[in-house]
Amino acid sequence: MRRGRVKRRRAGAAASAILLAASLSMPAQAQADAATCRSVTIPVKLAGLLPQTVHGRLCEPPQGARTVQVLVPGATYNSVYWDPAITPETRSFRLAMNKAGHATLAIDRLGTGAGSKPPSALLTAFTGADVVHQVVQTIRRGELGSRFDKVILGGHSLGSAIAVLEAGTYHDVDGVLITGLAHRINPPGALTVLGSFIPVALDPVLSRLGLDPTYLTTQPGTRYAAFHAPGPAVPEMTAYDEATKDVVAPGELLDAAALATVLPYSLKITVPVLVVLGGGDGGLCGPLATDCTSSAGLLRSEAPYYSAAAKLRTYVLPGYGHSINYAPNAPDYHRAVTQWADTMGLSR
């Protein structure tokens, strides 16, 4: 909880104008958001041995829910990615899913947010998948106080790699939502993202938190080019993204790259899968990479990497880059997710 308070203070200091703007819209938002949210702490073991805790925020619609979405953020993001405070009626995936009748559990990957901070050398996408598996089992046992019939595992970028590994290994979820990840990388764009990373010790804000110095974060001022271009440059949004950014372990990035290009774990998924990309995701989209010109083009690109059991569906959100939850047209993607869940029987 202390780390969560630190992050909120940091966000307020770095982007006070943004939070003021958000506060001005809070009365209308409070009326629209009837979900009940609470913080949860889930005990897990890293690599089967080291006790750790995963922090998450469980939100349920007022009528309850039969389906819960477990949401895993990407590199240098934490659970805030799924529920940003800036224009949440547009950008909050959590809010959209709660309004659609799904519960959500947005978690912080180990090393980020309010959870445990192990040495970064212990963190990979594979250990992350095992941790998420333990979270899913905690939900299945009803240990968070609510019971659900269906579990959808959703990820963004690195979080999607973790979701693929979890679903392909443990087969304990009912559907998989993959955003910001595909099997064919666009090298020039990927280099822009990789070039934004610096050791956390060099960051003027995160360096004060006493983290293992081998964690990575993004250099100040690079997040728009790395994660949002060619979407509209909204200063308030990019400042908020900078103020709430987090860290990633180098091993997590290496695993995610290998998973996207070499390892066949997606072929092992036996439940429905939806893949969503921004049409301008420079790290993935291109003539010699993933076809992001349309949802049909994305389906052609990704279909060889999934079995028939995955009943693969795809959706391209036009005009935005990697971090599609921040897109001004994000509600279109939210609707695509709920329609997919309804069509696949994951909402009942």
CSV table of C-alpha atoms in Angstrom, one decimal:
chain,number,residue,atom,x,y,z
A,1,MET,CA,0.0,0.0,0.0
A,2,ARG,CA,2.9,2.4,0.8
A,3,ARG,CA,4.2,2.1,-2.8
A,4,GLY,CA,0.7,2.8,-4.1
A,5,ARG,CA,0.7,6.1,-2.1
A,6,VAL,CA,4.1,7.0,-3.4
A,7,LYS,CA,3.0,6.5,-7.0
A,8,ARG,CA,-0.1,8.6,-6.5
A,9,ARG,CA,2.0,11.4,-4.9
A,10,ARG,CA,4.4,11.2,-7.8
A,11,ALA,CA,1.6,11.4,-10.3
A,12,GLY,CA,0.2,14.4,-8.6
A,13,ALA,CA,3.6,16.2,-8.5
A,14,ALA,CA,4.4,15.5,-12.1
A,15,ALA,CA,1.0,16.1,-13.6
A,16,SER,CA,-1.1,18.2,-11.2
A,17,ALA,CA,-2.9,19.9,-14.1
A,18,ILE,CA,-4.0,16.5,-15.4
A,19,LEU,CA,-5.3,15.3,-12.1
A,20,LEU,CA,-7.1,18.6,-11.6
A,21,ALA,CA,-8.8,18.1,-15.0
A,22,ALA,CA,-9.7,14.6,-14.0
A,23,SER,CA,-11.2,15.8,-10.7
A,24,LEU,CA,-13.4,18.2,-12.5
A,25,SER,CA,-15.1,15.3,-14.3
A,26,MET,CA,-15.4,13.1,-11.1
A,27,PRO,CA,-19.0,13.9,-10.2
A,28,ALA,CA,-20.3,12.7,-13.6
A,29,GLN,CA,-17.9,9.8,-13.6
A,30,ALA,CA,-18.9,8.7,-10.1
A,31,GLN,CA,-22.5,8.5,-11.3
A,32,ALA,CA,-21.5,6.5,-14.3
A,33,ASP,CA,-19.2,4.1,-12.5
A,34,ALA,CA,-21.3,2.0,-10.2
A,35,ALA,CA,-18.7,-0.8,-9.8
A,36,THR,CA,-17.4,-1.8,-6.4
A,37,CYS,CA,-13.6,-1.9,-6.3
A,38,ARG,CA,-11.2,-3.1,-3.7
A,39,SER,CA,-7.5,-3.8,-3.4
A,40,VAL,CA,-6.5,-7.4,-3.0
A,41,THR,CA,-3.1,-8.9,-2.0
A,42,ILE,CA,-2.5,-12.4,-3.3
A,43,PRO,CA,0.3,-14.6,-1.8
A,44,VAL,CA,2.4,-16.4,-4.5
A,45,LYS,CA,5.7,-18.1,-4.7
A,46,LEU,CA,8.3,-17.0,-7.3
A,47,ALA,CA,10.0,-19.9,-9.0
A,48,GLY,CA,8.1,-22.2,-6.6
A,49,LEU,CA,10.2,-21.1,-3.6
A,50,LEU,CA,10.3,-17.4,-2.8
A,51,PRO,CA,7.2,-16.0,-1.1
A,52,GLN,CA,6.0,-12.8,-2.8
A,53,THR,CA,2.7,-10.9,-3.0
A,54,VAL,CA,0.8,-9.8,-6.0
A,55,HIS,CA,-1.3,-6.6,-5.7
A,56,GLY,CA,-4.4,-6.2,-7.7
A,57,ARG,CA,-7.7,-4.2,-7.9
A,58,LEU,CA,-10.8,-6.3,-8.1
A,59,CYS,CA,-13.8,-4.4,-9.5
A,60,GLU,CA,-17.3,-5.9,-9.8
A,61,PRO,CA,-20.5,-4.5,-11.4
A,62,PRO,CA,-23.4,-3.8,-9.0
A,63,GLN,CA,-25.3,-6.8,-10.2
A,64,GLY,CA,-22.3,-9.1,-9.7
A,65,ALA,CA,-20.6,-11.0,-12.5
A,66,ARG,CA,-20.2,-14.6,-13.7
A,67,THR,CA,-17.0,-13.7,-15.7
A,68,VAL,CA,-13.8,-12.1,-14.4
A,69,GLN,CA,-11.1,-10.7,-16.5
A,70,VAL,CA,-7.6,-11.0,-15.1
A,71,LEU,CA,-5.6,-8.2,-16.7
A,72,VAL,CA,-1.8,-8.2,-16.9
A,73,PRO,CA,0.0,-4.9,-17.9
A,74,GLY,CA,3.0,-4.6,-20.2
A,75,ALA,CA,6.6,-3.5,-19.8
A,76,THR,CA,7.0,-0.2,-17.8
A,77,TYR,CA,3.3,-0.3,-17.0
A,78,ASN,CA,1.4,-1.4,-13.9
A,79,SER,CA,-2.3,-1.9,-13.2
A,80,VAL,CA,-3.0,1.8,-13.9
A,81,TYR,CA,-2.8,1.0,-17.6
A,82,TRP,CA,-6.2,-0.8,-17.4
A,83,ASP,CA,-7.8,2.0,-15.4
A,84,PRO,CA,-6.3,5.4,-16.1
A,85,ALA,CA,-7.7,8.4,-14.2
A,86,ILE,CA,-7.6,10.7,-17.3
A,87,THR,CA,-10.9,10.6,-19.2
A,88,PRO,CA,-11.8,7.2,-17.8
A,89,GLU,CA,-15.1,7.2,-19.7
A,90,THR,CA,-13.0,6.8,-22.8
A,91,ARG,CA,-9.7,5.2,-21.8
A,92,SER,CA,-10.6,2.9,-18.8
A,93,PHE,CA,-10.8,-0.6,-20.0
A,94,ARG,CA,-11.7,-1.6,-16.5
A,95,LEU,CA,-14.7,0.7,-16.5
A,96,ALA,CA,-15.9,-0.5,-19.9
A,97,MET,CA,-15.8,-4.1,-18.9
A,98,ASN,CA,-17.6,-3.5,-15.6
A,99,LYS,CA,-20.3,-1.7,-17.5
A,100,ALA,CA,-20.5,-4.7,-19.8
A,101,GLY,CA,-21.2,-7.0,-16.8
A,102,HIS,CA,-17.7,-8.4,-16.3
A,103,ALA,CA,-15.7,-8.3,-13.2
A,104,THR,CA,-12.0,-7.3,-13.6
A,105,LEU,CA,-8.9,-8.0,-11.6
A,106,ALA,CA,-6.1,-5.7,-12.8
A,107,ILE,CA,-2.8,-6.8,-11.3
A,108,ASP,CA,0.7,-5.4,-10.9
A,109,ARG,CA,3.4,-7.7,-12.3
A,110,LEU,CA,6.0,-8.5,-9.7
A,111,GLY,CA,8.5,-5.7,-9.5
A,112,THR,CA,5.8,-3.1,-10.3
A,113,GLY,CA,3.0,-1.2,-8.6
A,114,ALA,CA,2.2,-2.2,-5.0
A,115,GLY,CA,3.4,-5.8,-5.1
A,116,SER,CA,6.7,-7.4,-4.1
A,117,LYS,CA,10.0,-6.2,-5.6
A,118,PRO,CA,12.3,-9.2,-6.1
A,119,PRO,CA,15.7,-8.9,-7.7
A,120,SER,CA,15.1,-8.3,-11.4
A,121,ALA,CA,17.3,-11.3,-12.3
A,122,LEU,CA,14.5,-13.6,-10.9
A,123,LEU,CA,11.9,-12.3,-13.3
A,124,THR,CA,11.1,-13.7,-16.7
A,125,ALA,CA,7.9,-14.1,-18.7
A,126,PHE,CA,8.0,-17.7,-17.7
A,127,THR,CA,8.1,-17.0,-14.0
A,128,GLY,CA,5.5,-14.3,-14.6
A,129,ALA,CA,3.2,-16.9,-16.2
A,130,ASP,CA,3.6,-19.2,-13.2
A,131,VAL,CA,2.7,-16.3,-10.9
A,132,VAL,CA,-0.4,-15.5,-13.0
A,133,HIS,CA,-1.3,-19.1,-12.8
A,134,GLN,CA,-1.3,-18.9,-9.0
A,135,VAL,CA,-3.5,-15.8,-9.2
A,136,VAL,CA,-6.0,-17.7,-11.5
A,137,GLN,CA,-6.1,-20.6,-9.1
A,138,THR,CA,-6.7,-18.3,-6.2
A,139,ILE,CA,-9.7,-16.9,-8.1
A,140,ARG,CA,-10.9,-20.4,-9.0
A,141,ARG,CA,-10.9,-21.4,-5.3
A,142,GLY,CA,-13.0,-18.3,-4.4
A,143,GLU,CA,-10.3,-17.0,-2.0
A,144,LEU,CA,-10.9,-13.4,-3.1
A,145,GLY,CA,-14.4,-13.5,-1.7
A,146,SER,CA,-16.3,-13.8,-5.0
A,147,ARG,CA,-16.8,-16.8,-7.2
A,148,PHE,CA,-16.9,-16.7,-11.0
A,149,ASP,CA,-17.9,-19.2,-13.6
A,150,LYS,CA,-15.5,-18.0,-16.3
A,151,VAL,CA,-12.0,-16.5,-16.3
A,152,ILE,CA,-10.7,-14.5,-19.2
A,153,LEU,CA,-7.0,-13.8,-19.1
A,154,GLY,CA,-6.1,-10.5,-20.8
A,155,GLY,CA,-2.7,-8.9,-21.4
A,156,HIS,CA,-1.0,-6.0,-23.0
A,157,SER,CA,2.4,-6.4,-24.8
A,158,LEU,CA,4.7,-8.2,-22.3
A,159,GLY,CA,1.5,-9.0,-20.3
A,160,SER,CA,0.2,-10.7,-23.4
A,161,ALA,CA,3.3,-12.8,-23.7
A,162,ILE,CA,2.7,-13.8,-20.1
A,163,ALA,CA,-0.9,-14.6,-20.9
A,164,VAL,CA,0.1,-16.8,-23.8
A,165,LEU,CA,2.5,-18.7,-21.7
A,166,GLU,CA,0.0,-19.2,-18.9
A,167,ALA,CA,-2.8,-20.3,-21.1
A,168,GLY,CA,-0.6,-22.5,-23.3
A,169,THR,CA,1.0,-24.2,-20.2
A,170,TYR,CA,-1.7,-24.5,-17.6
A,171,HIS,CA,-5.0,-24.6,-19.5
A,172,ASP,CA,-7.0,-23.1,-16.6
A,173,VAL,CA,-8.7,-20.1,-18.3
A,174,ASP,CA,-11.7,-19.9,-20.5
A,175,GLY,CA,-10.6,-17.3,-23.0
A,176,VAL,CA,-7.5,-15.2,-23.8
A,177,LEU,CA,-7.3,-11.5,-24.8
A,178,ILE,CA,-4.0,-10.5,-26.4
A,179,THR,CA,-3.4,-6.8,-27.1
A,180,GLY,CA,-0.2,-5.2,-28.3
A,181,LEU,CA,1.5,-8.5,-29.3
A,182,ALA,CA,1.9,-10.4,-32.5
A,183,HIS,CA,4.4,-12.9,-34.0
A,184,ARG,CA,6.0,-10.8,-36.6
A,185,ILE,CA,8.0,-7.8,-35.4
A,186,ASN,CA,8.8,-4.6,-37.4
A,187,PRO,CA,12.5,-4.1,-36.6
A,188,PRO,CA,12.7,-0.3,-37.1
A,189,GLY,CA,9.8,0.4,-34.9
A,190,ALA,CA,10.9,-2.2,-32.3
A,191,LEU,CA,14.3,-0.4,-32.1
A,192,THR,CA,12.4,2.9,-31.3
A,193,VAL,CA,10.8,1.2,-28.3
A,194,LEU,CA,14.0,-0.6,-27.2
A,195,GLY,CA,16.0,2.7,-27.6
A,196,SER,CA,13.7,4.3,-25.0
A,197,PHE,CA,14.8,2.0,-22.2
A,198,ILE,CA,17.3,3.1,-19.5
A,199,PRO,CA,18.4,1.6,-16.2
A,200,VAL,CA,16.0,2.7,-13.5
A,201,ALA,CA,18.9,4.2,-11.6
A,202,LEU,CA,19.1,6.9,-14.3
A,203,ASP,CA,15.5,8.0,-14.0
A,204,PRO,CA,15.1,11.2,-12.0
A,205,VAL,CA,11.9,9.9,-10.2
A,206,LEU,CA,12.0,6.1,-10.1
A,207,SER,CA,15.6,6.1,-9.0
A,208,ARG,CA,14.5,7.4,-5.6
A,209,LEU,CA,12.4,4.3,-4.9
A,210,GLY,CA,15.3,2.0,-4.0
A,211,LEU,CA,14.7,-0.6,-6.6
A,212,ASP,CA,17.2,-3.1,-7.9
A,213,PRO,CA,19.2,-0.9,-10.3
A,214,THR,CA,19.1,-3.6,-13.0
A,215,TYR,CA,15.4,-2.9,-13.6
A,216,LEU,CA,14.6,-0.8,-16.7
A,217,THR,CA,12.2,2.0,-17.4
A,218,THR,CA,11.8,4.5,-20.2
A,219,GLN,CA,13.8,7.7,-20.6
A,220,PRO,CA,11.7,10.8,-19.8
A,221,GLY,CA,10.1,12.3,-22.9
A,222,THR,CA,10.1,9.1,-25.0
A,223,ARG,CA,6.8,7.5,-24.2
A,224,TYR,CA,4.7,9.2,-26.9
A,225,ALA,CA,7.1,8.0,-29.7
A,226,ALA,CA,7.5,4.6,-28.2
A,227,PHE,CA,3.9,3.7,-27.3
A,228,HIS,CA,1.4,6.2,-28.7
A,229,ALA,CA,2.5,7.5,-32.1
A,230,PRO,CA,0.9,7.9,-34.6
A,231,GLY,CA,-2.1,8.7,-32.4
A,232,PRO,CA,-2.8,12.3,-31.5
A,233,ALA,CA,-0.3,13.9,-29.2
A,234,VAL,CA,-2.3,14.9,-26.2
A,235,PRO,CA,0.0,16.6,-23.7
A,236,GLU,CA,-2.2,15.8,-20.7
A,237,MET,CA,-2.3,12.1,-21.6
A,238,THR,CA,1.4,11.7,-22.3
A,239,ALA,CA,2.3,13.5,-19.1
A,240,TYR,CA,0.0,11.2,-17.2
A,241,ASP,CA,1.6,8.2,-18.8
A,242,GLU,CA,5.0,9.5,-17.8
A,243,ALA,CA,3.9,10.2,-14.3
A,244,THR,CA,2.5,6.7,-13.7
A,245,LYS,CA,5.2,4.7,-15.6
A,246,ASP,CA,6.9,1.7,-13.9
A,247,VAL,CA,9.7,-0.8,-14.6
A,248,VAL,CA,10.5,-4.1,-16.3
A,249,ALA,CA,13.1,-6.7,-15.8
A,250,PRO,CA,15.5,-7.4,-18.8
A,251,GLY,CA,14.7,-11.1,-18.7
A,252,GLU,CA,11.0,-10.4,-19.2
A,253,LEU,CA,11.8,-8.5,-22.4
A,254,LEU,CA,14.0,-11.3,-23.7
A,255,ASP,CA,11.3,-13.9,-23.1
A,256,ALA,CA,8.6,-11.8,-24.7
A,257,ALA,CA,10.7,-11.3,-27.9
A,258,ALA,CA,11.5,-15.0,-28.1
A,259,LEU,CA,7.8,-15.9,-27.5
A,260,ALA,CA,6.7,-13.5,-30.3
A,261,THR,CA,9.1,-14.8,-32.9
A,262,VAL,CA,10.2,-18.4,-32.1
A,263,LEU,CA,8.4,-20.3,-29.3
A,264,PRO,CA,5.1,-22.0,-30.3
A,265,TYR,CA,3.2,-21.5,-27.1
A,266,SER,CA,0.3,-19.8,-28.8
A,267,LEU,CA,-0.3,-23.1,-30.7
A,268,LYS,CA,-1.0,-24.8,-27.3
A,269,ILE,CA,-3.9,-22.5,-26.4
A,270,THR,CA,-7.2,-24.5,-26.6
A,271,VAL,CA,-9.7,-21.7,-25.6
A,272,PRO,CA,-11.0,-18.8,-27.7
A,273,VAL,CA,-8.5,-16.0,-28.4
A,274,LEU,CA,-8.9,-12.4,-29.5
A,275,VAL,CA,-5.9,-10.5,-30.7
A,276,VAL,CA,-6.1,-6.7,-30.8
A,277,LEU,CA,-3.5,-4.3,-32.2
A,278,GLY,CA,-3.3,-0.6,-32.9
A,279,GLY,CA,-3.2,0.0,-36.6
A,280,GLY,CA,-0.1,2.2,-36.2
A,281,ASP,CA,1.8,0.0,-33.8
A,282,GLY,CA,5.3,0.7,-35.2
A,283,GLY,CA,6.9,-2.2,-33.4
A,284,LEU,CA,4.7,-4.8,-34.9
A,285,CYS,CA,3.0,-3.5,-38.0
A,286,GLY,CA,4.6,-3.1,-41.5
A,287,PRO,CA,4.7,-4.5,-45.0
A,288,LEU,CA,7.2,-7.2,-44.0
A,289,ALA,CA,5.8,-7.6,-40.5
A,290,THR,CA,2.3,-7.9,-39.1
A,291,ASP,CA,-0.6,-6.8,-41.4
A,292,CYS,CA,-2.4,-4.2,-39.4
A,293,THR,CA,-4.3,-2.6,-42.3
A,294,SER,CA,-7.5,-4.3,-41.2
A,295,SER,CA,-8.9,-6.9,-38.8
A,296,ALA,CA,-9.0,-9.4,-41.7
A,297,GLY,CA,-5.3,-8.7,-42.5
A,298,LEU,CA,-4.4,-9.2,-38.9
A,299,LEU,CA,-6.3,-12.5,-38.9
A,300,ARG,CA,-4.3,-13.7,-42.0
A,301,SER,CA,-1.0,-12.7,-40.3
A,302,GLU,CA,-1.7,-14.4,-36.9
A,303,ALA,CA,-3.8,-17.5,-37.9
A,304,PRO,CA,-0.8,-19.7,-38.6
A,305,TYR,CA,0.3,-19.3,-35.0
A,306,TYR,CA,-2.9,-20.6,-33.4
A,307,SER,CA,-4.7,-23.9,-33.5
A,308,ALA,CA,-8.3,-24.4,-34.6
A,309,ALA,CA,-9.3,-24.7,-31.0
A,310,ALA,CA,-8.4,-21.1,-30.4
A,311,LYS,CA,-11.2,-20.0,-32.7
A,312,LEU,CA,-9.0,-17.0,-33.4
A,313,ARG,CA,-10.6,-13.5,-33.8
A,314,THR,CA,-8.8,-10.3,-34.5
A,315,TYR,CA,-9.5,-6.6,-34.3
A,316,VAL,CA,-7.4,-3.6,-35.4
A,317,LEU,CA,-8.0,-0.2,-33.8
A,318,PRO,CA,-7.2,2.3,-36.5
A,319,GLY,CA,-4.9,5.3,-36.1
A,320,TYR,CA,-3.1,4.5,-32.9
A,321,GLY,CA,0.1,2.9,-31.7
A,322,HIS,CA,1.1,0.4,-29.1
A,323,SER,CA,-0.8,1.4,-25.9
A,324,ILE,CA,-4.3,1.3,-27.3
A,325,ASN,CA,-6.0,1.8,-23.9
A,326,TYR,CA,-5.0,5.5,-24.3
A,327,ALA,CA,-6.5,5.9,-27.8
A,328,PRO,CA,-9.3,8.4,-28.2
A,329,ASN,CA,-11.3,5.7,-30.1
A,330,ALA,CA,-10.6,3.0,-27.4
A,331,PRO,CA,-14.3,2.5,-26.8
A,332,ASP,CA,-14.4,0.8,-30.3
A,333,TYR,CA,-11.9,-1.8,-29.1
A,334,HIS,CA,-13.8,-2.2,-25.8
A,335,ARG,CA,-16.9,-3.0,-27.7
A,336,ALA,CA,-15.0,-5.5,-29.9
A,337,VAL,CA,-13.8,-7.3,-26.7
A,338,THR,CA,-17.3,-7.5,-25.2
A,339,GLN,CA,-18.8,-8.7,-28.5
A,340,TRP,CA,-16.1,-11.4,-28.8
A,341,ALA,CA,-16.8,-12.5,-25.2
A,342,ASP,CA,-20.5,-12.7,-25.9
A,343,THR,CA,-20.1,-14.5,-29.2
A,344,MET,CA,-17.8,-17.1,-27.6
A,345,GLY,CA,-20.0,-17.7,-24.6
A,346,LEU,CA,-17.6,-16.1,-22.2
A,347,SER,CA,-20.1,-13.7,-20.7
A,348,ARG,CA,-22.5,-16.2,-19.2
